[in-house]
Coordinates of C-alpha atoms in Angstrom, one line a residue:
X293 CA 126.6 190.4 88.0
X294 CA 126.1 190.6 92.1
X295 CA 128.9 192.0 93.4
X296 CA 129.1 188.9 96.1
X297 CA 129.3 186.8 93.0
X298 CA 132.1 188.9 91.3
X299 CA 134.2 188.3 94.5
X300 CA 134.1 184.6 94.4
X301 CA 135.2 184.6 91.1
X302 CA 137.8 186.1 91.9
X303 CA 138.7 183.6 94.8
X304 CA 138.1 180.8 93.0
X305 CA 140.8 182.1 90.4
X306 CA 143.1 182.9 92.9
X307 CA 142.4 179.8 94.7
X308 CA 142.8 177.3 91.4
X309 CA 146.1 175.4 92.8
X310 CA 144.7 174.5 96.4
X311 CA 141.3 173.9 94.6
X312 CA 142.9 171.3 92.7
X313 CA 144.5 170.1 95.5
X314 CA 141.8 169.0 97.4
X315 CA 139.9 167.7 93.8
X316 CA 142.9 165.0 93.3
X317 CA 142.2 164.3 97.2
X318 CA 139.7 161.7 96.1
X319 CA 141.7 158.2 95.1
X320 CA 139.9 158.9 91.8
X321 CA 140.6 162.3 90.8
X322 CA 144.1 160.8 91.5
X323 CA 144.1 158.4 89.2
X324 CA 142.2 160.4 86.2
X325 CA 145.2 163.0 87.2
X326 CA 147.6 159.5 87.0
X327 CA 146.2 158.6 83.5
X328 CA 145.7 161.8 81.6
X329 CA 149.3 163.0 83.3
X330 CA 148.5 165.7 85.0
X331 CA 150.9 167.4 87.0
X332 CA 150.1 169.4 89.5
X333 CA 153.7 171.2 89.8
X334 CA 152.7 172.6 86.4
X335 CA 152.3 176.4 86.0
X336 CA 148.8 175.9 84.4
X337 CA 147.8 172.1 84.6
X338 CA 144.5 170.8 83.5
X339 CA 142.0 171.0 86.4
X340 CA 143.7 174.4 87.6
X341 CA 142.6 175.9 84.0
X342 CA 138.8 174.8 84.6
X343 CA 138.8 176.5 88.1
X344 CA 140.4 179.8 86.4
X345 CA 137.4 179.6 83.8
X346 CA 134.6 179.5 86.1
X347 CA 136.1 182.0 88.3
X348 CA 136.8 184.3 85.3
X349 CA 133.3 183.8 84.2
X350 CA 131.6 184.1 87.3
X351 CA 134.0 187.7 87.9
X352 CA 133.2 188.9 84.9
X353 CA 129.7 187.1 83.7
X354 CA 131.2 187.3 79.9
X355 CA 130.2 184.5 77.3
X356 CA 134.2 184.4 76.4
X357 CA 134.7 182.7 79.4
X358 CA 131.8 180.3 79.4
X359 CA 132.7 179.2 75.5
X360 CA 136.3 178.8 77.0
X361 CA 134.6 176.2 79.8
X362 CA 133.1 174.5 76.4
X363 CA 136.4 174.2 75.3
X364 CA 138.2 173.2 78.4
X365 CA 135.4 170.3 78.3
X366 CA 136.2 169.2 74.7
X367 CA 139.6 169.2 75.3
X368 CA 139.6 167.4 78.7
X369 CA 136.8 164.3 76.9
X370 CA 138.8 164.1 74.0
X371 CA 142.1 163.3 76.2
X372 CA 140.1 161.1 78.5
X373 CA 139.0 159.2 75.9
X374 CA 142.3 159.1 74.4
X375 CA 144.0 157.8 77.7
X376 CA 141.1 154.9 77.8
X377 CA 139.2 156.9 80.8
X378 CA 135.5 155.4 81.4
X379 CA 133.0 157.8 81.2
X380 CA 131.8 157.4 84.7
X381 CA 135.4 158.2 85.9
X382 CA 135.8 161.1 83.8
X383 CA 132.0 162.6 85.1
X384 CA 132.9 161.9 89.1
X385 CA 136.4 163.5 88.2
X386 CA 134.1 166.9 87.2
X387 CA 131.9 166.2 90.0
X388 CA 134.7 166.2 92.2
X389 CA 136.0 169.9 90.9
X390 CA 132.4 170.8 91.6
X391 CA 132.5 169.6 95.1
X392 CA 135.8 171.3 96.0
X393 CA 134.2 174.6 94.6
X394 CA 131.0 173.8 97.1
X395 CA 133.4 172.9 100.1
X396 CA 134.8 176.5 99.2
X397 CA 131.5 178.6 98.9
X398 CA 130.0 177.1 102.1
X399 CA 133.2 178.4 103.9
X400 CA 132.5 181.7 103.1
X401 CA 129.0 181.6 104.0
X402 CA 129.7 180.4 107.0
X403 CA 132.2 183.0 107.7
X404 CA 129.3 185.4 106.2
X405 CA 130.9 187.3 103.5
X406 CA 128.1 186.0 101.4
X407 CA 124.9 186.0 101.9
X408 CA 122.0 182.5 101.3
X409 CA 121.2 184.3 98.9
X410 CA 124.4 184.5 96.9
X411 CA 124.3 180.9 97.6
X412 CA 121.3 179.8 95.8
X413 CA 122.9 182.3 92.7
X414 CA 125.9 180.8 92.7
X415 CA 124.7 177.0 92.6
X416 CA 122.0 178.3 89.8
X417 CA 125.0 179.4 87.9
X418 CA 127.6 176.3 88.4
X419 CA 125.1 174.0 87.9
X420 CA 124.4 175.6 84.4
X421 CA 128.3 175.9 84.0
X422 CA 129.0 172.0 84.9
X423 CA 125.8 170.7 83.2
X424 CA 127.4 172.4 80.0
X425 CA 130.8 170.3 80.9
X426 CA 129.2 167.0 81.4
X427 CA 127.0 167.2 78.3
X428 CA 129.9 168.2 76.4
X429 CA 131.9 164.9 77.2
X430 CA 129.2 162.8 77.2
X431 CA 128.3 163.8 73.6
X432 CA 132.4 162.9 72.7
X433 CA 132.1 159.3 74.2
X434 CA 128.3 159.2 71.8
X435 CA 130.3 160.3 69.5
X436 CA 133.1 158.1 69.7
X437 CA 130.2 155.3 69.8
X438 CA 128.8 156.4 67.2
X439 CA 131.5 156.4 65.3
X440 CA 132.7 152.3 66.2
X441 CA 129.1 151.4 65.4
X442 CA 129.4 153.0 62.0
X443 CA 132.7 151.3 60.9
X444 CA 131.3 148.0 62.0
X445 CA 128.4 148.1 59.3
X446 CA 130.6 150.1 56.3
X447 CA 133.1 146.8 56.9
X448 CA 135.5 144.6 58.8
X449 CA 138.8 146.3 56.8
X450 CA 137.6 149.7 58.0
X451 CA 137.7 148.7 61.7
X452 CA 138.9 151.6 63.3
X453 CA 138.5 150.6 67.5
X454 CA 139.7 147.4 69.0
X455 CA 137.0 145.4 70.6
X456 CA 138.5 146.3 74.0
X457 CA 138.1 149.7 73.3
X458 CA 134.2 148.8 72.1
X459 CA 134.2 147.0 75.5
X460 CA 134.9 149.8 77.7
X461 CA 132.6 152.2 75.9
X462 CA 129.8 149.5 76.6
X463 CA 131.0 149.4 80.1
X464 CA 130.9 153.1 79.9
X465 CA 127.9 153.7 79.2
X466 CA 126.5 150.9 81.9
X467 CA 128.3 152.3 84.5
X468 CA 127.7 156.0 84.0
X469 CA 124.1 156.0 82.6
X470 CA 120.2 154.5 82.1
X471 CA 121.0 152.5 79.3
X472 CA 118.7 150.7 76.7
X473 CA 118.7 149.2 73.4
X474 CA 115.2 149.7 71.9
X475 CA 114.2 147.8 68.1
X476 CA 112.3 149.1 65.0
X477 CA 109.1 148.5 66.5
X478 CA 110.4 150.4 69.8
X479 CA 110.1 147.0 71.7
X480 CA 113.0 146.7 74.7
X481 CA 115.8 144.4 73.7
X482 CA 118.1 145.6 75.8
X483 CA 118.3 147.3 79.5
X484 CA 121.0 147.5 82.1
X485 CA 121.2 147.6 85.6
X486 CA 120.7 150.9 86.4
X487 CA 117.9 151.1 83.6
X488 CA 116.2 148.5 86.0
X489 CA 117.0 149.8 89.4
X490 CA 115.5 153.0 88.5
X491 CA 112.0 151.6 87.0
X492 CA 111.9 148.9 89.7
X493 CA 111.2 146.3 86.7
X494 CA 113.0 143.3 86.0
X495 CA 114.9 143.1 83.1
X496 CA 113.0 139.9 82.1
X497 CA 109.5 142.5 82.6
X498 CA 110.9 144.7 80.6
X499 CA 112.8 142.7 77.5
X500 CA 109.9 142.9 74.8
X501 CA 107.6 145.7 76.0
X502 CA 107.3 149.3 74.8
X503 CA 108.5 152.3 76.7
X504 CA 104.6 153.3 77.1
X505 CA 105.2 150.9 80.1
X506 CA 106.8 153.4 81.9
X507 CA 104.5 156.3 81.1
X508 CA 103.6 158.6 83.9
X509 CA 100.8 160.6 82.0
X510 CA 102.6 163.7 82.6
X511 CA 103.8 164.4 79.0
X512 CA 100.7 164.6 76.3
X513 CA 100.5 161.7 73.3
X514 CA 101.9 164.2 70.7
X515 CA 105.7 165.1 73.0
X516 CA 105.8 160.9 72.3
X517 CA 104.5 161.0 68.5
X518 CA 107.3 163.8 68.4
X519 CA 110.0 161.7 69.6
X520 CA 109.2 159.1 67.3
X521 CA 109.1 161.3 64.4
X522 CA 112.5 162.4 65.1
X523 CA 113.7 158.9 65.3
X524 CA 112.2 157.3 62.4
X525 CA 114.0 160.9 60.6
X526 CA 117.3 159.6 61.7
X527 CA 117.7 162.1 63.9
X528 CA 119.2 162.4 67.4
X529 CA 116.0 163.6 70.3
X530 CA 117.4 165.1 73.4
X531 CA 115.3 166.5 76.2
X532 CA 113.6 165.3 79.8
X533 CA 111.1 162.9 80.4
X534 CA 108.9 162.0 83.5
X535 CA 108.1 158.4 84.2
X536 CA 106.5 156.2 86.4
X537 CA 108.3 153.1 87.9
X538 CA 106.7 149.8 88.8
X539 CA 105.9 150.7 92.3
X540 CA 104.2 153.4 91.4
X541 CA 107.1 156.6 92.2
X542 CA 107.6 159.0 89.2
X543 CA 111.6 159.9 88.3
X544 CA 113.2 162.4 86.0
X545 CA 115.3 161.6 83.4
X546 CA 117.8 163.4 81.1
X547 CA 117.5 161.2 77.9
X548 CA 119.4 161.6 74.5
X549 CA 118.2 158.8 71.8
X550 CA 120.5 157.9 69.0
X551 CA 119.2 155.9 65.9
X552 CA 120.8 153.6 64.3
X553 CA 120.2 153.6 60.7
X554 CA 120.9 150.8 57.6
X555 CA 122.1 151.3 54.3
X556 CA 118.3 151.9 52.8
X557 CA 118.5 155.0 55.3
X558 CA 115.9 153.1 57.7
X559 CA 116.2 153.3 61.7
X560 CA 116.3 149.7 62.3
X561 CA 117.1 150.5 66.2
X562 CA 117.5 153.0 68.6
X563 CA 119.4 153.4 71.8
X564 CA 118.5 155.7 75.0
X565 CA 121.5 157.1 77.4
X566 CA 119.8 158.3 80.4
X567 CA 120.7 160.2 83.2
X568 CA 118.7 160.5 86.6
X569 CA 117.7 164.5 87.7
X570 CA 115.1 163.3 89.9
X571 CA 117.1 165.6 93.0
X572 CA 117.9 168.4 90.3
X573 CA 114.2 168.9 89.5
X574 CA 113.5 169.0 93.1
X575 CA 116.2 171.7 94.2
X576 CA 115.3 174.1 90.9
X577 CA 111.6 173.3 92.6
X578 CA 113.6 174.8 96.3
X579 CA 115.2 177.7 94.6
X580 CA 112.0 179.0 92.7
X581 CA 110.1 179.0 95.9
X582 CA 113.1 180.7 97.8
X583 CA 112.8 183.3 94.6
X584 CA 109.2 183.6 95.2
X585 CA 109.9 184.4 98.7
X586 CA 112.5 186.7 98.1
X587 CA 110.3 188.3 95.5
X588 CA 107.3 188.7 98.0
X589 CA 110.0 190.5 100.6
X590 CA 111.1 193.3 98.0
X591 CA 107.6 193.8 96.6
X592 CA 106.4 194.2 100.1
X593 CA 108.9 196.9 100.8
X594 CA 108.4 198.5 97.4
X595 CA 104.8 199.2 98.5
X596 CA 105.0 200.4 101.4
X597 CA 108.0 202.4 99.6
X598 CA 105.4 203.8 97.1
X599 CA 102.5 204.4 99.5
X600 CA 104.5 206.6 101.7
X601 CA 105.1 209.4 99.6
X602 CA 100.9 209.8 99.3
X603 CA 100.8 209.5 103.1
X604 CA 102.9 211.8 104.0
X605 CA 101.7 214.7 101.6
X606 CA 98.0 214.2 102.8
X607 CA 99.6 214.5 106.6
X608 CA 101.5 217.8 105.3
X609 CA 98.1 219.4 103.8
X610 CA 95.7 217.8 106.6
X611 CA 98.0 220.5 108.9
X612 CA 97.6 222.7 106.5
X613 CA 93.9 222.7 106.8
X614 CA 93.8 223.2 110.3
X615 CA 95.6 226.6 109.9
X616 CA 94.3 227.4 106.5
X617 CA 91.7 230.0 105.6
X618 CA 88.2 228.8 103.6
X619 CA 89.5 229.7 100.7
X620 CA 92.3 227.3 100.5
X621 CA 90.6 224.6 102.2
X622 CA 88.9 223.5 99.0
X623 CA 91.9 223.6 97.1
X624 CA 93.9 221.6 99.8
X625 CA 91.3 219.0 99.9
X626 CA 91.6 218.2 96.5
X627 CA 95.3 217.4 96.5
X628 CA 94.1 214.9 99.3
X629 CA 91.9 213.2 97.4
X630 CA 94.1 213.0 94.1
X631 CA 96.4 211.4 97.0
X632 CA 94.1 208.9 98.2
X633 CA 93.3 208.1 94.6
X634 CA 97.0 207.8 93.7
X635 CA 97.3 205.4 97.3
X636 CA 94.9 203.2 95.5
X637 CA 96.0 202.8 92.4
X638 CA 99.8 201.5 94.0
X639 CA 97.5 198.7 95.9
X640 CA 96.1 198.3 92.3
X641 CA 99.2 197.6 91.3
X642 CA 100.7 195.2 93.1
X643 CA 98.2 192.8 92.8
X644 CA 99.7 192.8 89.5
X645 CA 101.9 190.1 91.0
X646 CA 99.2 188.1 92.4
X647 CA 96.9 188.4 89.8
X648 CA 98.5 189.2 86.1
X649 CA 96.0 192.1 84.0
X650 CA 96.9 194.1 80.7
X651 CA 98.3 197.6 81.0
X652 CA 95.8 200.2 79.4
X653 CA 98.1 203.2 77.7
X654 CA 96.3 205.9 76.2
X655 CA 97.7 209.5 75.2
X656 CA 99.3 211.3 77.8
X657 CA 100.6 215.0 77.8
X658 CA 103.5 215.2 79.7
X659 CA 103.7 218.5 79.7
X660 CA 100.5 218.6 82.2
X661 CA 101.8 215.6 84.1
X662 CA 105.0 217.1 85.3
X663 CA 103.0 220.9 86.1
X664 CA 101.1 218.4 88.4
X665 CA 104.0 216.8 89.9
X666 CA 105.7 220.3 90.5
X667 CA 102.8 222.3 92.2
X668 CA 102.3 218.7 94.3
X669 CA 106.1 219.5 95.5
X670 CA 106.6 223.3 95.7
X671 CA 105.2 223.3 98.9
X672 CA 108.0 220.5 100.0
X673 CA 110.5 222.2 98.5
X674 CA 109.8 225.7 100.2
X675 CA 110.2 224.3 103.3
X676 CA 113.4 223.3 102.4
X677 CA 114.8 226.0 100.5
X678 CA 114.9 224.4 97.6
X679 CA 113.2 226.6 94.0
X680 CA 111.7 224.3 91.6
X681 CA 112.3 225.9 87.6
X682 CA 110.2 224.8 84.8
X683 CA 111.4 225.1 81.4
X684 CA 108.3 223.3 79.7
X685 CA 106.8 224.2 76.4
X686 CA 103.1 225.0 76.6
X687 CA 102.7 222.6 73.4
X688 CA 101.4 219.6 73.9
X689 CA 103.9 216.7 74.3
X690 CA 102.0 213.5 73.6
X691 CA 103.5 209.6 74.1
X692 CA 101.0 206.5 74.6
X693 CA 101.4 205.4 78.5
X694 CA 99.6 205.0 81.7
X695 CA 99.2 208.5 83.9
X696 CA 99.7 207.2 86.9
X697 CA 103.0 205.3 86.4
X698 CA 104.4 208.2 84.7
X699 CA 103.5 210.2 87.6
X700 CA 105.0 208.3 90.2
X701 CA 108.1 208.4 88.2
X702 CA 108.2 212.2 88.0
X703 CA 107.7 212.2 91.9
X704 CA 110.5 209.5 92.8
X705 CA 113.2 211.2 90.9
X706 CA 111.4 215.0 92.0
X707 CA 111.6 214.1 95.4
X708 CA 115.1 212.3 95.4
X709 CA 116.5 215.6 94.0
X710 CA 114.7 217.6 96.8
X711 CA 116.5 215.2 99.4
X712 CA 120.0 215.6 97.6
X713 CA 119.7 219.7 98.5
X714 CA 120.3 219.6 102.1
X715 CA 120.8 223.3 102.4
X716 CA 118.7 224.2 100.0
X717 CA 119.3 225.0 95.8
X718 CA 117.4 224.8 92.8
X719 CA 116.2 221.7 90.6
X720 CA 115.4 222.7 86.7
X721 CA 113.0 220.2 84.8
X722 CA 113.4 220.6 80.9
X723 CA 111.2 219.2 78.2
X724 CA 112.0 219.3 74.5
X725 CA 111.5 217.2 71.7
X726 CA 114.4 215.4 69.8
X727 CA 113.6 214.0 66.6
X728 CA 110.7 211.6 67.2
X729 CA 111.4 211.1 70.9
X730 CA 110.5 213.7 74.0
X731 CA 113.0 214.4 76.2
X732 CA 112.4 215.3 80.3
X733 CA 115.6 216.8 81.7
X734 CA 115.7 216.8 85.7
X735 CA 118.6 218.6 87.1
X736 CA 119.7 219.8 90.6
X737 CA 123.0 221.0 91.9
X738 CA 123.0 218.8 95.1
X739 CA 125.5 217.0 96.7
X740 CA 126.1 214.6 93.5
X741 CA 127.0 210.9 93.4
X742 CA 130.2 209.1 91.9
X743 CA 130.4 206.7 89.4
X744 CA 129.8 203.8 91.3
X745 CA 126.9 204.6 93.2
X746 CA 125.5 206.1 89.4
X747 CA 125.8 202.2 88.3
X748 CA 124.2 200.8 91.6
X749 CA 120.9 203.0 90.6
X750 CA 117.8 201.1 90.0
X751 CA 119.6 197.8 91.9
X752 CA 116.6 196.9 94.8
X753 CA 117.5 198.3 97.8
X754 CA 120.2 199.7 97.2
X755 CA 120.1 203.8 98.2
X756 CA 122.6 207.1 99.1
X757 CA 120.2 208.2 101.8
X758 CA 120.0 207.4 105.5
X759 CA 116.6 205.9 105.5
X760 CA 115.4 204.7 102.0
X761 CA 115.8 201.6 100.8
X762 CA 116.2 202.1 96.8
X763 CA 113.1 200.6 95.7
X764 CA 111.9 203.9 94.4
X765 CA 114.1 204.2 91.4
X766 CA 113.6 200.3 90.7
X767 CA 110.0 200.6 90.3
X768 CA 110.7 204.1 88.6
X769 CA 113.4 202.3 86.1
X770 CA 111.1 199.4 85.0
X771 CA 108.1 201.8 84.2
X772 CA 110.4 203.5 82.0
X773 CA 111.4 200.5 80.6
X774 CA 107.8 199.4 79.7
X775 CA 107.1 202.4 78.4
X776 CA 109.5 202.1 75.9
X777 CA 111.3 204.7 77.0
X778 CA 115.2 205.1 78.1
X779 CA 116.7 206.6 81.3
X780 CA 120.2 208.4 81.9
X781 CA 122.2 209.9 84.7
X782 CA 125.1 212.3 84.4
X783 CA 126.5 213.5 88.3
X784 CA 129.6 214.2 90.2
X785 CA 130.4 214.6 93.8
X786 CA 129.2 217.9 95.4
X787 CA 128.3 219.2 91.4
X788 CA 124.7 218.1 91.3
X789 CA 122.9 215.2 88.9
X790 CA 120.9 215.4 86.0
X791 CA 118.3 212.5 85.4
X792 CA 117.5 212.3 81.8
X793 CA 114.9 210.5 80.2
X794 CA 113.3 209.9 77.1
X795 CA 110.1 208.5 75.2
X796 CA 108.6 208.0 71.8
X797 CA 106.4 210.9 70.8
X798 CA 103.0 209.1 69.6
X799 CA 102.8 210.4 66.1
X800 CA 106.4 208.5 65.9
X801 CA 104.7 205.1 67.2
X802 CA 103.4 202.2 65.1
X803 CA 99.7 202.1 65.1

């Protein structure tokens, strides 16, 4: 996970007490504190806990600590509902936790040791974390529903809630959500307030009519005839509609429909608890235009990343030519046009992004690919002192895969080698087949890299040299990648690195 991101974790966790300080700061979070008696002298009290998960989890990015969260939540519903907490207190109670953790973030921006960035990440991942711990109490107080409505119809002796208790779940569920009672022919016959502040209908306009009222014509006629299916199964529908109110303004909604079903095993109602994500939808809308952006920025420095290389070899042979004899003109001039070719096929590329097209692999010898690369940059690596050894059988070494891409990773890693030998030394490139894979070894005895600068490789711009900007090895990485092939790295400081990579022969490939 982004380092920025490991280190609020690790505020957060070190943070928990005055975290949950400010959380009970709120009258309300007070009196949830009050009811479910909390206290906040305790070594490890019950608001403190959810701030140590979500900083563990955002540290360390492992599921443990996200299942823990679940379990924090199922824990922390199961009390509230035990201590007679409303369901709208107990979700402002989480919302308040969520707050205090926002109040915190925006500090450090503001003191910039994050970046906006980090910022949009970070509210990506808490909304996912706190949408998993609002979900998991409101499905307790369904449950708990559920349950009541269930011993009402198996009988009056097996009452197991007293009609206050039934009373606050109903007031609950008004308070907290879009609620509605819907019959067997999925005719209204019941809404609340908030049901009818949101669709700007009356609840004598809408007592009697089907949902299809409030149909935006977003969703097609079979995600409805689904819906229905699952009712009439007796089975619970959860997911996110988009409807149109009165006025003529659409809304999103998270809705979960429960059935109600008789003794013949017949849904003879159903009920809808909605929640509005109108303002949700539109900041996931923000961030994946802000990724977009972002996305555009590194691309654009990838390119001109990739087309450099090119340029600057045809500028090395163009003064070539000028001091060259006839002989080696004709020769030179071809290496400029392979150049130019290889220029335009990186433009190819990236309109990748702006306009998606198939790959076309076909069978590739290696072998001949990396003699290319080399003779490309021994005239580089003369100049710096630097002798370039081939160990490369003269069999042929076929994989299925695109020419060009391989090439360009050959030259990135090639060329970062070259630049690790400031004083000049010797890179070795290896081939060999192991089993059904071929192996390319690329080794120099340069000025080596430690272990955390190995696990930064392939991260966008993120490089050991002066003026690069890491984008090189990225785009180098995830060809590999969809070549089905794997990459390693082995170095130490001041005892070179050896880049080793692999790829599925062809006559080892499914056809």
């Amino acid at each position: 996970m982004d380092y920025q991101i490991n280190y609020i974790g690790k505020k957060i966790k070190q943070n928990g007490k005055v975290l949950t300080g400010k959380t009970v700061e709120h009258p309300k979070g007070d009196l949830v504190c009050s009811l479910l008696n909390v206290k906040l002298t305790d070594r490890h009290c019950l608001p403190e806990e959810l701030f140590y998960w979500i900083g563990e989890y955002l540290s360390t990015d492992h599921i443990e600590a996200r299942n823990n969260i679940a379990s924090w939540a199922d824990l922390f519903g199961q009390r509230s509902i035990q201590s007679e907490i409303s369901l709208d207190m107990s979700c402002n109670f989480i919302y308040f936790i969520r707050s205090s953790i926002m109040e915190f973030i925006q500090e450090e921006v503001s003191s910039q040791r994050i970046s906006a960035m980090t910022l949009i990440k970070l509210t990506r991942e808490l909304d996912s974390l706190f949408q998993l711990v609002t979900s998991t109490i409101t499905e307790l107080y369904i449950d708990r529903f559920s349950l009541t409505k269930f011993a009402l119809d198996e009988s009056a002796e097996d009452l197991s809630i007293t009609l206050k208790e039934l009373a606050d779940l109903k007031n609950a569920l008004n308070e907290a959500a879009i609620f509605a009672i819907t019959d067997s022919n999925d005719e209204i016959s019941y809404v609340n307030e908030k049901f009818c502040e949101i669709s700007k209908y009356t609840k004598a306009e809408l007592l009697g009519q089907k949902h299809n009222l409030l149909n935006s014509g977003f969703h097609p006629d079979i995600f409805f005839r689904e819906i229905w299916q699952t009712i009439q199964e007796g089975r619970v529908w959860k997911g996110e509609i988009y409807n149109r109110a009165k006025d003529g303004t659409c809304y999103w909604v998270d809705t979960t429909i429960v059935p109600f079903i008789n003794a013949n095993g017949e849904t003879y109602q159903h009920i809808s608890i909605q929640y509005d994500i109108t303002e949700q939808k539109k900041t996931e809308e923000i961030l994946r235009k802000a990724e977009k952006l972002s996305l555009v920025g590194e691309l654009a420095a990838g390119i001109a990343h990739e087309i450099r290389n090119p340029l600057t070899t045809i500028k090395g042979f163009v003064q070539l030519l000028r001091k060259s004899h006839e002989e080696t003109k004709l020769l030179y001039a071809d290496t400029i046009l392979e150049e130019i070719d290889r220029i335009n096929f990186i433009v190819s590329e990236f309109m990748v992004f702006a306009r998606p097209h198939a790959n076309y692999y076909t069978e590739c010898n290696v072998c001949d690919i990396l003699h290319s690369v080399i003779n490309l940059l021994e005239a580089e690596a003369a100049l710096k002192d630097v002798i370039l050894m081939r160990e490369i059988p003269q069999k042929s070494s076929m994989i299925r895969g695109e020419k060009n891409q391989l090439k360009q990773v050959f030259l990135n890693i090639i060329k970062n080698g070259i630049e690790a030998l400031p004083h000049g030394g010797h890179i070795k490139i290896h081939v060999h087949d192991y089993q059904s894979e071929l192996v390319i070894s690329i080794q120099d005895n340069g000025i080596g890299m430690s272990k955390d600068q190995i696990k930064k490789l392939g991260e966008p711009f993120y490089t050991t040299k002066p003026y690069g900007n890491g984008l090189g090895l990225m785009v180098s990485y995830k060809i590999i990648q969809n070549h089905h092939g794997n990459i390693s790295v082995k170095s130490e400081k001041n005892q070179g690195t050896l880049f080793q990579l692999s790829f599925p022969l062809i006559d080892s490939r499914s056809s």
